[in-house]
PDB file of C-alpha atoms in Angstrom:
ATOM      1  CA  MET A 245       9.723 -16.848 -22.951  1.00 94.00           C
ATOM      2  CA  ILE A 246      12.353 -14.652 -21.319  1.00 96.00           C
ATOM      3  CA  VAL A 247      10.495 -12.212 -19.059  1.00 96.00           C
ATOM      4  CA  ASP A 248      11.219  -8.473 -18.952  1.00 97.00           C
ATOM      5  CA  CYS A 249       8.648  -7.602 -16.284  1.00 97.00           C
ATOM      6  CA  LEU A 250       7.388  -9.530 -13.250  1.00 97.00           C
ATOM      7  CA  VAL A 251       4.057  -8.638 -11.612  1.00 97.00           C
ATOM      8  CA  VAL A 252       3.430 -10.034  -8.106  1.00 95.00           C
ATOM      9  CA  SER A 253      -0.155  -9.490  -7.045  1.00 93.00           C
ATOM     10  CA  SER A 254      -3.450 -10.977  -5.908  1.00 90.00           C
ATOM     11  CA  LEU A 255      -6.023 -12.659  -8.093  1.00 90.00           C
ATOM     12  CA  TYR A 256      -8.523  -9.969  -7.055  1.00 89.00           C
ATOM     13  CA  ASP A 257      -6.231  -6.954  -7.519  1.00 92.00           C
ATOM     14  CA  PHE A 258      -8.096  -4.489  -9.749  1.00 94.00           C
ATOM     15  CA  SER A 259      -5.154  -2.076  -9.926  1.00 95.00           C
ATOM     16  CA  ALA A 260      -2.844  -4.867 -11.112  1.00 96.00           C
ATOM     17  CA  ASP A 261      -5.479  -5.836 -13.705  1.00 96.00           C
ATOM     18  CA  LEU A 262      -5.314  -2.338 -15.197  1.00 97.00           C
ATOM     19  CA  VAL A 263      -1.518  -2.392 -15.427  1.00 97.00           C
ATOM     20  CA  VAL A 264      -1.514  -5.875 -16.988  1.00 97.00           C
ATOM     21  CA  GLN A 265      -3.993  -4.685 -19.616  1.00 97.00           C
ATOM     22  CA  GLU A 266      -1.539  -1.914 -20.509  1.00 96.00           C
ATOM     23  CA  LEU A 267       1.362  -4.391 -20.654  1.00 97.00           C
ATOM     24  CA  GLU A 268      -0.735  -6.621 -22.927  1.00 96.00           C
ATOM     25  CA  ARG A 269      -1.516  -3.678 -25.186  1.00 96.00           C
ATOM     26  CA  ARG A 270       2.210  -2.980 -25.528  1.00 94.00           C
ATOM     27  CA  LYS A 271       2.947  -6.689 -26.109  1.00 95.00           C
ATOM     28  CA  ALA A 272       5.379  -6.557 -23.192  1.00 96.00           C
ATOM     29  CA  LYS A 273       7.123  -9.766 -22.108  1.00 97.00           C
ATOM     30  CA  TYR A 274       5.733 -10.162 -18.619  1.00 97.00           C
ATOM     31  CA  VAL A 275       4.463 -12.793 -16.200  1.00 97.00           C
ATOM     32  CA  ARG A 276       1.972 -12.249 -13.377  1.00 97.00           C
ATOM     33  CA  LEU A 277       2.129 -14.352 -10.213  1.00 96.00           C
ATOM     34  CA  ASN A 278      -0.971 -14.262  -7.995  1.00 93.00           C
ATOM     35  CA  ARG A 279      -0.546 -15.377  -4.408  1.00 88.00           C
ATOM     36  CA  GLU A 280      -3.764 -17.438  -4.474  1.00 87.00           C
ATOM     37  CA  ASN A 281      -2.385 -19.557  -7.334  1.00 91.00           C
ATOM     38  CA  PHE A 282       1.131 -20.290  -6.078  1.00 91.00           C
ATOM     39  CA  GLU A 283       0.446 -23.994  -5.574  1.00 91.00           C
ATOM     40  CA  SER A 284      -0.839 -24.374  -9.144  1.00 94.00           C
ATOM     41  CA  TYR A 285       2.401 -22.961 -10.600  1.00 96.00           C
ATOM     42  CA  ARG A 286       5.552 -24.992 -11.034  1.00 97.00           C
ATOM     43  CA  LEU A 287       8.467 -22.810  -9.950  1.00 97.00           C
ATOM     44  CA  THR A 288      12.213 -23.396  -9.842  1.00 97.00           C
ATOM     45  CA  MET A 289      14.651 -20.781  -8.568  1.00 97.00           C
ATOM     46  CA  ASP A 290      18.293 -21.465  -9.459  1.00 97.00           C
ATOM     47  CA  VAL A 291      20.379 -19.551  -6.942  1.00 96.00           C
ATOM     48  CA  GLN A 292      23.673 -20.061  -8.776  1.00 96.00           C
ATOM     49  CA  GLU A 293      22.234 -18.785 -12.053  1.00 96.00           C
ATOM     50  CA  GLU A 294      20.029 -16.215 -10.288  1.00 96.00           C
ATOM     51  CA  SER A 295      17.072 -17.314 -12.377  1.00 97.00           C
ATOM     52  CA  LEU A 296      13.456 -18.367 -11.897  1.00 98.00           C
ATOM     53  CA  GLU A 297      11.552 -20.744 -14.166  1.00 97.00           C
ATOM     54  CA  VAL A 298       7.763 -20.669 -14.115  1.00 97.00           C
ATOM     55  CA  ARG A 299       5.451 -23.229 -15.691  1.00 97.00           C
ATOM     56  CA  MET A 300       1.821 -22.133 -15.726  1.00 95.00           C
ATOM     57  CA  ASN A 301      -1.217 -22.473 -17.969  1.00 92.00           C
ATOM     58  CA  GLY A 302       0.730 -24.512 -20.506  1.00 92.00           C
ATOM     59  CA  ALA A 303       3.414 -21.841 -20.946  1.00 95.00           C
ATOM     60  CA  ASN A 304       7.032 -21.589 -19.771  1.00 97.00           C
ATOM     61  CA  TYR A 305       8.569 -18.360 -18.502  1.00 97.00           C
ATOM     62  CA  ARG A 306      12.144 -17.660 -17.513  1.00 98.00           C
ATOM     63  CA  ILE A 307      13.287 -14.780 -15.322  1.00 98.00           C
ATOM     64  CA  THR A 308      16.999 -13.962 -15.336  1.00 97.00           C
ATOM     65  CA  THR A 309      19.308 -11.190 -14.212  1.00 96.00           C
ATOM     66  CA  ASP A 310      18.183  -9.347 -17.354  1.00 96.00           C
ATOM     67  CA  LEU A 311      14.789  -8.778 -15.722  1.00 97.00           C
ATOM     68  CA  ARG A 312      13.977  -5.099 -16.201  1.00 96.00           C
ATOM     69  CA  ALA A 313      11.291  -4.384 -13.616  1.00 97.00           C
ATOM     70  CA  VAL A 314       9.163  -5.841 -10.816  1.00 97.00           C
ATOM     71  CA  TYR A 315       5.722  -4.535  -9.901  1.00 97.00           C
ATOM     72  CA  TYR A 316       5.297  -5.767  -6.334  1.00 95.00           C
ATOM     73  CA  ARG A 317       1.710  -5.363  -5.138  1.00 90.00           C
ATOM     74  CA  GLN A 318       1.780  -7.506  -2.007  1.00 78.00           C
ATOM     75  CA  PRO A 319       2.710  -6.876   1.605  1.00 63.00           C
ATOM     76  CA  VAL A 320       6.116  -8.334   2.389  1.00 56.00           C
ATOM     77  CA  PHE A 321       4.493 -11.117   4.422  1.00 53.00           C
ATOM     78  CA  LEU A 322       1.367 -13.110   3.627  1.00 53.00           C
ATOM     79  CA  ARG A 323      -0.560 -12.332   6.798  1.00 53.00           C
ATOM     80  CA  ASN A 324      -2.719 -14.939   8.485  1.00 50.00           C
ATOM     81  CA  THR A 325      -6.257 -13.728   9.026  1.00 50.00           C
ATOM     82  CA  PRO A 326      -6.952 -13.570  12.787  1.00 47.00           C
ATOM     83  CA  GLY A 327      -9.407 -16.288  13.710  1.00 51.00           C
ATOM     84  CA  GLU A 328      -8.579 -18.216  10.548  1.00 57.00           C
ATOM     85  CA  SER A 329      -8.268 -21.930  11.259  1.00 67.00           C
ATOM     86  CA  LEU A 330      -5.344 -23.397   9.329  1.00 70.00           C
ATOM     87  CA  SER A 331      -4.200 -26.993   9.351  1.00 80.00           C
ATOM     88  CA  ILE A 332      -0.558 -27.835  10.047  1.00 83.00           C
ATOM     89  CA  ASP A 333      -0.008 -28.372   6.322  1.00 83.00           C
ATOM     90  CA  GLU A 334      -1.639 -25.034   5.474  1.00 78.00           C
ATOM     91  CA  GLN A 335       0.475 -23.208   8.060  1.00 77.00           C
ATOM     92  CA  LEU A 336       3.629 -24.811   6.653  1.00 80.00           C
ATOM     93  CA  SER A 337       2.646 -23.900   3.093  1.00 82.00           C
ATOM     94  CA  ARG A 338       1.863 -20.286   4.063  1.00 78.00           C
ATOM     95  CA  SER A 339       5.190 -19.843   5.850  1.00 81.00           C
ATOM     96  CA  GLN A 340       7.205 -21.262   2.955  1.00 89.00           C
ATOM     97  CA  TRP A 341       5.499 -19.077   0.362  1.00 86.00           C
ATOM     98  CA  MET A 342       6.406 -16.120   2.570  1.00 85.00           C
ATOM     99  CA  GLY A 343      10.008 -17.244   2.213  1.00 89.00           C
ATOM    100  CA  PHE A 344       9.619 -17.596  -1.537  1.00 91.00           C
ATOM    101  CA  LEU A 345       8.342 -14.024  -1.865  1.00 90.00           C
ATOM    102  CA  ARG A 346      11.354 -12.749   0.054  1.00 90.00           C
ATOM    103  CA  SER A 347      13.625 -14.828  -2.193  1.00 94.00           C
ATOM    104  CA  LEU A 348      12.586 -12.715  -5.177  1.00 95.00           C
ATOM    105  CA  ALA A 349      15.031 -10.179  -3.748  1.00 94.00           C
ATOM    106  CA  ILE A 350      17.780 -11.967  -5.751  1.00 96.00           C
ATOM    107  CA  PHE A 351      16.585  -9.941  -8.732  1.00 97.00           C
ATOM    108  CA  ASP A 352      17.997  -6.786  -7.211  1.00 95.00           C
ATOM    109  CA  GLN A 353      19.374  -5.500 -10.518  1.00 94.00           C
ATOM    110  CA  ALA A 354      15.827  -4.901 -11.749  1.00 97.00           C
ATOM    111  CA  ARG A 355      13.826  -1.770 -10.966  1.00 96.00           C
ATOM    112  CA  TRP A 356      11.297  -2.486  -8.234  1.00 97.00           C
ATOM    113  CA  MET A 357       7.991  -0.793  -7.548  1.00 97.00           C
ATOM    114  CA  ASN A 358       8.653  -1.180  -4.634  1.00 94.00           C
ATOM    115  CA  PRO A 359      11.724  -2.990  -3.200  1.00 94.00           C
ATOM    116  CA  LEU A 360      10.970  -5.603  -0.532  1.00 91.00           C
ATOM    117  CA  ASN A 361      13.065  -4.096   2.270  1.00 91.00           C
ATOM    118  CA  ALA A 362      11.769  -0.587   1.556  1.00 94.00           C
ATOM    119  CA  THR A 363       8.166  -1.823   1.502  1.00 92.00           C
ATOM    120  CA  TYR A 364       8.612  -3.557   4.847  1.00 89.00           C
ATOM    121  CA  LEU A 365       9.949  -0.426   6.544  1.00 93.00           C
ATOM    122  CA  ALA A 366       7.509   1.955   4.873  1.00 94.00           C
ATOM    123  CA  GLU A 367       4.545  -0.169   6.022  1.00 90.00           C
ATOM    124  CA  THR A 368       5.607   0.487   9.621  1.00 92.00           C
ATOM    125  CA  LYS A 369       3.508   3.448  10.735  1.00 92.00           C
ATOM    126  CA  ALA A 370       5.832   4.730  13.468  1.00 94.00           C
ATOM    127  CA  TYR A 371       8.782   4.734  11.073  1.00 96.00           C
ATOM    128  CA  GLN A 372       7.016   6.512   8.217  1.00 97.00           C
ATOM    129  CA  LEU A 373       5.626   9.161  10.570  1.00 97.00           C
ATOM    130  CA  SER A 374       9.074   9.762  12.058  1.00 97.00           C
ATOM    131  CA  VAL A 375      10.657  10.099   8.613  1.00 98.00           C
ATOM    132  CA  ALA A 376       7.909  12.477   7.454  1.00 98.00           C
ATOM    133  CA  ARG A 377       8.407  14.666  10.521  1.00 98.00           C
ATOM    134  CA  ARG A 378      12.185  14.734  10.078  1.00 98.00           C
ATOM    135  CA  ILE A 379      11.944  15.947   6.475  1.00 97.00           C
ATOM    136  CA  GLY A 380       9.670  18.804   7.506  1.00 97.00           C
ATOM    137  CA  PHE A 381       6.062  17.595   7.283  1.00 98.00           C
ATOM    138  CA  LYS A 382       3.650  18.655   9.990  1.00 97.00           C
ATOM    139  CA  VAL A 383       2.463  15.466  11.697  1.00 97.00           C
ATOM    140  CA  PRO A 384      -0.461  15.398  14.168  1.00 94.00           C
ATOM    141  CA  LYS A 385       0.592  14.338  17.657  1.00 92.00           C
ATOM    142  CA  THR A 386       0.643  10.538  17.578  1.00 92.00           C
ATOM    143  CA  LEU A 387       0.943   8.005  20.391  1.00 92.00           C
ATOM    144  CA  ILE A 388       1.192   4.231  19.948  1.00 91.00           C
ATOM    145  CA  GLY A 389       0.617   1.813  22.793  1.00 90.00           C
ATOM    146  CA  ASN A 390      -1.855   0.366  25.310  1.00 89.00           C
ATOM    147  CA  ASP A 391      -1.424   2.662  28.329  1.00 90.00           C
ATOM    148  CA  TYR A 392      -4.705   4.562  28.581  1.00 85.00           C
ATOM    149  CA  VAL A 393      -3.165   7.141  30.940  1.00 89.00           C
ATOM    150  CA  ARG A 394      -0.645   8.254  28.330  1.00 90.00           C
ATOM    151  CA  LEU A 395      -3.075   7.964  25.410  1.00 87.00           C
ATOM    152  CA  ARG A 396      -5.399  10.384  27.180  1.00 87.00           C
ATOM    153  CA  GLU A 397      -2.726  13.049  26.676  1.00 87.00           C
ATOM    154  CA  ILE A 398      -4.258  13.600  23.238  1.00 87.00           C
ATOM    155  CA  ASP A 399      -7.010  15.986  24.263  1.00 78.00           C
ATOM    156  CA  ASN A 400     -10.672  15.737  23.344  1.00 76.00           C
ATOM    157  CA  ARG A 401     -11.351  14.095  19.957  1.00 81.00           C
ATOM    158  CA  ALA A 402      -8.778  11.589  18.770  1.00 84.00           C
ATOM    159  CA  ILE A 403      -8.433   9.397  15.698  1.00 84.00           C
ATOM    160  CA  ILE A 404      -8.112   5.709  16.597  1.00 84.00           C
ATOM    161  CA  LYS A 405      -6.326   3.460  14.084  1.00 80.00           C
ATOM    162  CA  SER A 406      -4.953  -0.046  14.025  1.00 77.00           C
ATOM    163  CA  LEU A 407      -1.181  -0.311  14.219  1.00 76.00           C
ATOM    164  CA  ASP A 408      -1.117  -2.760  11.306  1.00 68.00           C
ATOM    165  CA  THR A 409      -3.604  -3.816   8.637  1.00 55.00           C
ATOM    166  CA  VAL A 410      -6.475  -5.675  10.305  1.00 43.00           C
ATOM    167  CA  LEU A 411      -8.529  -8.365   8.580  1.00 42.00           C
ATOM    168  CA  LEU A 412     -10.919 -10.183  10.876  1.00 37.00           C
ATOM    169  CA  ARG A 413     -13.026 -13.216  10.035  1.00 44.00           C
ATOM    170  CA  ASP A 414     -16.526 -13.616  11.483  1.00 42.00           C
ATOM    171  CA  ASN A 415     -17.915 -16.911  10.207  1.00 46.00           C
ATOM    172  CA  ASN A 416     -17.911 -16.404   6.433  1.00 48.00           C
ATOM    173  CA  GLU A 417     -17.489 -12.641   6.552  1.00 46.00           C
ATOM    174  CA  THR A 418     -14.163 -10.809   6.338  1.00 39.00           C
ATOM    175  CA  LEU A 419     -14.105  -7.558   8.286  1.00 36.00           C
ATOM    176  CA  PHE A 420     -11.813  -4.553   7.743  1.00 40.00           C
ATOM    177  CA  THR A 421     -11.230  -1.801  10.264  1.00 48.00           C
ATOM    178  CA  TYR A 422     -11.541   1.917   9.534  1.00 54.00           C
ATOM    179  CA  SER A 423     -10.323   4.929  11.481  1.00 70.00           C
ATOM    180  CA  THR A 424     -12.748   6.084  14.163  1.00 78.00           C
ATOM    181  CA  ILE A 425     -13.109   9.276  16.154  1.00 74.00           C
ATOM    182  CA  GLU A 426     -13.330   8.911  19.921  1.00 76.00           C
ATOM    183  CA  CYS A 427     -13.159  11.205  22.921  1.00 80.00           C
ATOM    184  CA  SER A 428      -9.886  10.428  24.694  1.00 77.00           C
ATOM    185  CA  SER A 429     -11.591  10.661  28.097  1.00 79.00           C
ATOM    186  CA  GLU A 430     -13.363   7.396  27.227  1.00 83.00           C
ATOM    187  CA  PHE A 431     -10.090   5.453  27.181  1.00 84.00           C
ATOM    188  CA  THR A 432      -9.830   2.983  30.035  1.00 86.00           C
ATOM    189  CA  ASP A 433      -7.447   0.198  30.912  1.00 89.00           C
ATOM    190  CA  GLU A 434     -10.200  -2.289  30.117  1.00 86.00           C
ATOM    191  CA  ASN A 435     -10.830  -1.088  26.560  1.00 80.00           C
ATOM    192  CA  ILE A 436      -7.221  -0.203  25.663  1.00 80.00           C
ATOM    193  CA  SER A 437      -4.832  -2.693  27.219  1.00 84.00           C
ATOM    194  CA  ALA A 438      -5.522  -5.795  25.098  1.00 83.00           C
ATOM    195  CA  ALA A 439      -3.612  -4.580  22.015  1.00 81.00           C
ATOM    196  CA  PRO A 440      -1.571  -1.516  21.020  1.00 86.00           C
ATOM    197  CA  LEU A 441      -3.404   1.250  19.198  1.00 84.00           C
ATOM    198  CA  THR A 442      -2.381   4.246  17.156  1.00 87.00           C
ATOM    199  CA  VAL A 443      -4.008   7.341  18.638  1.00 88.00           C
ATOM    200  CA  GLN A 444      -3.631  10.572  16.729  1.00 90.00           C
ATOM    201  CA  GLU A 445      -4.658  14.153  17.372  1.00 91.00           C
ATOM    202  CA  TYR A 446      -7.801  14.972  15.383  1.00 89.00           C
ATOM    203  CA  VAL A 447      -7.256  17.959  13.095  1.00 91.00           C
ATOM    204  CA  SER A 448     -10.402  19.906  12.195  1.00 89.00           C
ATOM    205  CA  PRO A 449     -11.666  21.365   9.939  1.00 93.00           C
ATOM    206  CA  LYS A 450      -9.958  19.313   7.266  1.00 94.00           C
ATOM    207  CA  ILE A 451      -9.893  18.395   3.605  1.00 96.00           C
ATOM    208  CA  ASP A 452      -8.443  14.994   2.704  1.00 96.00           C
ATOM    209  CA  LEU A 453      -5.883  14.719  -0.081  1.00 97.00           C
ATOM    210  CA  ARG A 454      -4.614  11.562  -1.763  1.00 97.00           C
ATOM    211  CA  VAL A 455      -1.210  12.161  -3.322  1.00 98.00           C
ATOM    212  CA  THR A 456      -0.066   9.469  -5.739  1.00 98.00           C
ATOM    213  CA  VAL A 457       3.625   9.432  -6.635  1.00 98.00           C
ATOM    214  CA  ILE A 458       4.741   7.256  -9.561  1.00 97.00           C
ATOM    215  CA  GLY A 459       8.383   7.350 -10.563  1.00 95.00           C
ATOM    216  CA  GLY A 460       8.809  10.960  -9.480  1.00 95.00           C
ATOM    217  CA  GLU A 461       5.494  12.223 -10.915  1.00 96.00           C
ATOM    218  CA  VAL A 462       3.106  13.683  -8.330  1.00 98.00           C
ATOM    219  CA  THR A 463      -0.692  13.790  -8.660  1.00 97.00           C
ATOM    220  CA  ALA A 464      -2.826  15.212  -5.854  1.00 98.00           C
ATOM    221  CA  VAL A 465      -6.577  14.684  -5.569  1.00 97.00           C
ATOM    222  CA  LYS A 466      -8.856  16.533  -3.135  1.00 96.00           C
ATOM    223  CA  ILE A 467     -11.609  14.393  -1.598  1.00 96.00           C
ATOM    224  CA  THR A 468     -14.829  16.210  -0.687  1.00 94.00           C
ATOM    225  CA  SER A 469     -18.570  15.717  -0.375  1.00 91.00           C
ATOM    226  CA  ALA A 470     -20.929  18.459  -1.578  1.00 89.00           C
ATOM    227  CA  GLY A 471     -17.811  20.610  -1.985  1.00 90.00           C
ATOM    228  CA  ARG A 472     -16.849  20.356   1.681  1.00 91.00           C
ATOM    229  CA  GLY A 473     -14.335  18.400   3.706  1.00 91.00           C
ATOM    230  CA  ILE A 474     -15.518  15.132   5.235  1.00 90.00           C
ATOM    231  CA  ASP A 475     -15.554  14.692   8.995  1.00 85.00           C
ATOM    232  CA  GLY A 476     -13.876  11.441  10.031  1.00 79.00           C
ATOM    233  CA  ASP A 477     -12.866   8.638   7.670  1.00 80.00           C
ATOM    234  CA  TRP A 478     -14.056   9.469   4.144  1.00 82.00           C
ATOM    235  CA  ARG A 479     -13.941   5.774   3.159  1.00 78.00           C
ATOM    236  CA  VAL A 480     -17.172   5.079   5.074  1.00 77.00           C
ATOM    237  CA  VAL A 481     -19.101   7.699   3.058  1.00 84.00           C
ATOM    238  CA  ASP A 482     -21.284   6.596   0.129  1.00 82.00           C
ATOM    239  CA  ARG A 483     -19.023   6.728  -2.940  1.00 82.00           C
ATOM    240  CA  ASP A 484     -21.736   8.416  -4.991  1.00 83.00           C
ATOM    241  CA  ALA A 485     -21.553  11.362  -2.568  1.00 86.00           C
ATOM    242  CA  ILE A 486     -17.786  11.866  -2.945  1.00 92.00           C
ATOM    243  CA  GLU A 487     -16.013  14.207  -5.362  1.00 94.00           C
ATOM    244  CA  TYR A 488     -12.409  13.702  -6.489  1.00 94.00           C
ATOM    245  CA  THR A 489     -10.823  16.917  -7.747  1.00 95.00           C
ATOM    246  CA  GLU A 490      -7.262  17.133  -9.002  1.00 96.00           C
ATOM    247  CA  VAL A 491      -5.371  20.012  -7.383  1.00 97.00           C
ATOM    248  CA  ASP A 492      -1.905  21.534  -7.388  1.00 97.00           C
ATOM    249  CA  LEU A 493       0.036  21.181  -4.173  1.00 98.00           C
ATOM    250  CA  PRO A 494       2.176  24.037  -2.876  1.00 98.00           C
ATOM    251  CA  HIS A 495       5.672  23.562  -4.258  1.00 97.00           C
ATOM    252  CA  GLY A 496       7.172  22.944  -0.818  1.00 98.00           C
ATOM    253  CA  ILE A 497       4.643  20.212  -0.002  1.00 98.00           C
ATOM    254  CA  GLU A 498       5.203  18.511  -3.348  1.00 98.00           C
ATOM    255  CA  ARG A 499       8.948  18.538  -2.759  1.00 98.00           C
ATOM    256  CA  LYS A 500       8.428  16.956   0.663  1.00 98.00           C
ATOM    257  CA  CYS A 501       6.338  14.175  -0.929  1.00 98.00           C
ATOM    258  CA  LEU A 502       9.162  13.425  -3.361  1.00 98.00           C
ATOM    259  CA  LYS A 503      11.752  13.603  -0.587  1.00 98.00           C
ATOM    260  CA  LEU A 504       9.698  11.184   1.510  1.00 98.00           C
ATOM    261  CA  LEU A 505       9.769   8.543  -1.242  1.00 98.00           C
ATOM    262  CA  GLU A 506      13.475   9.141  -1.772  1.00 98.00           C
ATOM    263  CA  VAL A 507      14.274   8.601   1.907  1.00 98.00           C
ATOM    264  CA  LEU A 508      11.984   5.551   2.129  1.00 98.00           C
ATOM    265  CA  GLY A 509      13.506   4.075  -1.036  1.00 97.00           C
ATOM    266  CA  LEU A 510      10.175   3.869  -2.867  1.00 97.00           C
ATOM    267  CA  ASN A 511       9.244   4.413  -6.511  1.00 97.00           C
ATOM    268  CA  PHE A 512       5.519   4.414  -5.773  1.00 98.00           C
ATOM    269  CA  GLY A 513       3.610   5.817  -2.838  1.00 97.00           C
ATOM    270  CA  ALA A 514      -0.016   6.542  -1.975  1.00 97.00           C
ATOM    271  CA  ILE A 515       0.227   9.418   0.501  1.00 98.00           C
ATOM    272  CA  ASP A 516      -2.636  10.703   2.634  1.00 96.00           C
ATOM    273  CA  LEU A 517      -2.426  14.364   3.607  1.00 98.00           C
ATOM    274  CA  ILE A 518      -4.971  16.695   5.135  1.00 96.00           C
ATOM    275  CA  GLU A 519      -5.233  20.429   4.627  1.00 97.00           C
ATOM    276  CA  SER A 520      -6.540  22.492   7.542  1.00 96.00           C
ATOM    277  CA  ASN A 521      -6.703  26.279   7.609  1.00 94.00           C
ATOM    278  CA  GLY A 522      -3.944  26.535   5.013  1.00 94.00           C
ATOM    279  CA  SER A 523      -1.606  24.040   6.708  1.00 97.00           C
ATOM    280  CA  TYR A 524      -0.802  20.583   5.358  1.00 98.00           C
ATOM    281  CA  TYR A 525      -0.391  17.542   7.626  1.00 98.00           C
ATOM    282  CA  PHE A 526       1.083  14.160   6.775  1.00 98.00           C
ATOM    283  CA  ILE A 527      -1.165  11.256   7.829  1.00 96.00           C
ATOM    284  CA  GLU A 528       0.352   8.145   6.227  1.00 95.00           C
ATOM    285  CA  ILE A 529       1.911   6.541   3.152  1.00 96.00           C
ATOM    286  CA  ASN A 530       1.040   3.138   1.710  1.00 94.00           C
ATOM    287  CA  PRO A 531       3.780   1.600  -0.481  1.00 94.00           C
ATOM    288  CA  THR A 532       1.296  -0.860  -2.039  1.00 92.00           C
ATOM    289  CA  GLY A 533      -1.731   1.434  -1.880  1.00 91.00           C
ATOM    290  CA  GLU A 534      -4.767   1.200  -4.116  1.00 91.00           C
ATOM    291  CA  TRP A 535      -5.184   3.704  -6.919  1.00 95.00           C
ATOM    292  CA  GLY A 536      -7.642   2.085  -9.354  1.00 93.00           C
ATOM    293  CA  TRP A 537     -10.540   4.057  -7.852  1.00 92.00           C
ATOM    294  CA  LEU A 538      -8.872   7.293  -8.981  1.00 94.00           C
ATOM    295  CA  VAL A 539      -8.285   6.330 -12.608  1.00 94.00           C
ATOM    296  CA  SER A 540     -10.144   8.475 -15.140  1.00 92.00           C
ATOM    297  CA  ASP A 541      -9.625   9.700 -18.687  1.00 91.00           C
ATOM    298  CA  GLU A 542      -7.382  12.417 -17.246  1.00 89.00           C
ATOM    299  CA  ARG A 543      -5.638  10.287 -14.588  1.00 94.00           C
ATOM    300  CA  ARG A 544      -4.201   7.180 -16.204  1.00 96.00           C
ATOM    301  CA  PHE A 545      -2.089   5.784 -13.384  1.00 97.00           C
ATOM    302  CA  ASP A 546      -2.168   2.410 -15.125  1.00 96.00           C
ATOM    303  CA  VAL A 547      -0.436   3.961 -18.143  1.00 96.00           C
ATOM    304  CA  ASP A 548       2.073   5.786 -15.940  1.00 97.00           C
ATOM    305  CA  ILE A 549       3.011   2.577 -14.107  1.00 97.00           C
ATOM    306  CA  ALA A 550       3.242   0.562 -17.331  1.00 97.00           C
ATOM    307  CA  ASN A 551       5.490   3.289 -18.777  1.00 95.00           C
ATOM    308  CA  TRP A 552       7.758   3.035 -15.755  1.00 96.00           C
ATOM    309  CA  LEU A 553       7.895  -0.759 -15.886  1.00 96.00           C
ATOM    310  CA  VAL A 554       8.828  -0.961 -19.563  1.00 94.00           C
ATOM    311  CA  GLY A 555      11.308   1.907 -19.242  1.00 87.00           C
ATOM    312  CA  ASP A 556       9.453   4.610 -21.175  1.00 65.00           C
ATOM    313  CA  LYS A 557       9.986   6.992 -18.245  1.00 54.00           C
TER     314      LYS A 557
END
């Protein structure tokens, strides 16, 4: 089968599942490649022909320069989990599949959600914050580094974040880090110097907003608990206690969200903003961010993405 749409995802990617269901419903000609299954596929990329042949599950798929769209749901690099013990063969395999993912860039005539080079840059927190500030967003004072003297310049309460996505393994458990609130006076050389941190001015009071941009369409959702803003990282709050309310952004803020994606070269973005005393602050953008948790009868992001992939928008 000649493929019109390529989906690159994880076996456990709920958001990709929703989009694939929509593609199935439309009888779209697509193939989904999950990173956990790469070794079970039989893949041949012909550089001269700019084509990719895939044999999987008893079926044959062919991707050519006529490919219409790519839905890229993975970080640019397959990250090793810190503490993960890999054999020499496993390390070699992991590194070469990284190279294979980057090689998909030969299909640059297709529409990408999102392009590899744009995803790589947009995942870099310092870069995205700088771009957001330059286009006119308010950005809380942010310092990145391991010098506790300088990091203490952010007065009183500060938000502490990892500089890159952190997945830690403790025996059989995989641990993920969340943002934490700390008093900057507690920073010392001993607890800061081992690795760079992102330290950001804490803005309070606040209401969190998730802004999802899909092919130029903007949807903003206010995140509250008992009708009020949530202190700290809302992701650690019991989901049953959280309300998601769709809201209209001020026109100027919406235009900045669209401009941000334009400058970053993205067709999809999950943007985190906060509103405080009538002012809006940019916190971050995730070019492969999750959105399945926001889908409802009124918010069909899966339909919007499928529309974009098959060219209905």
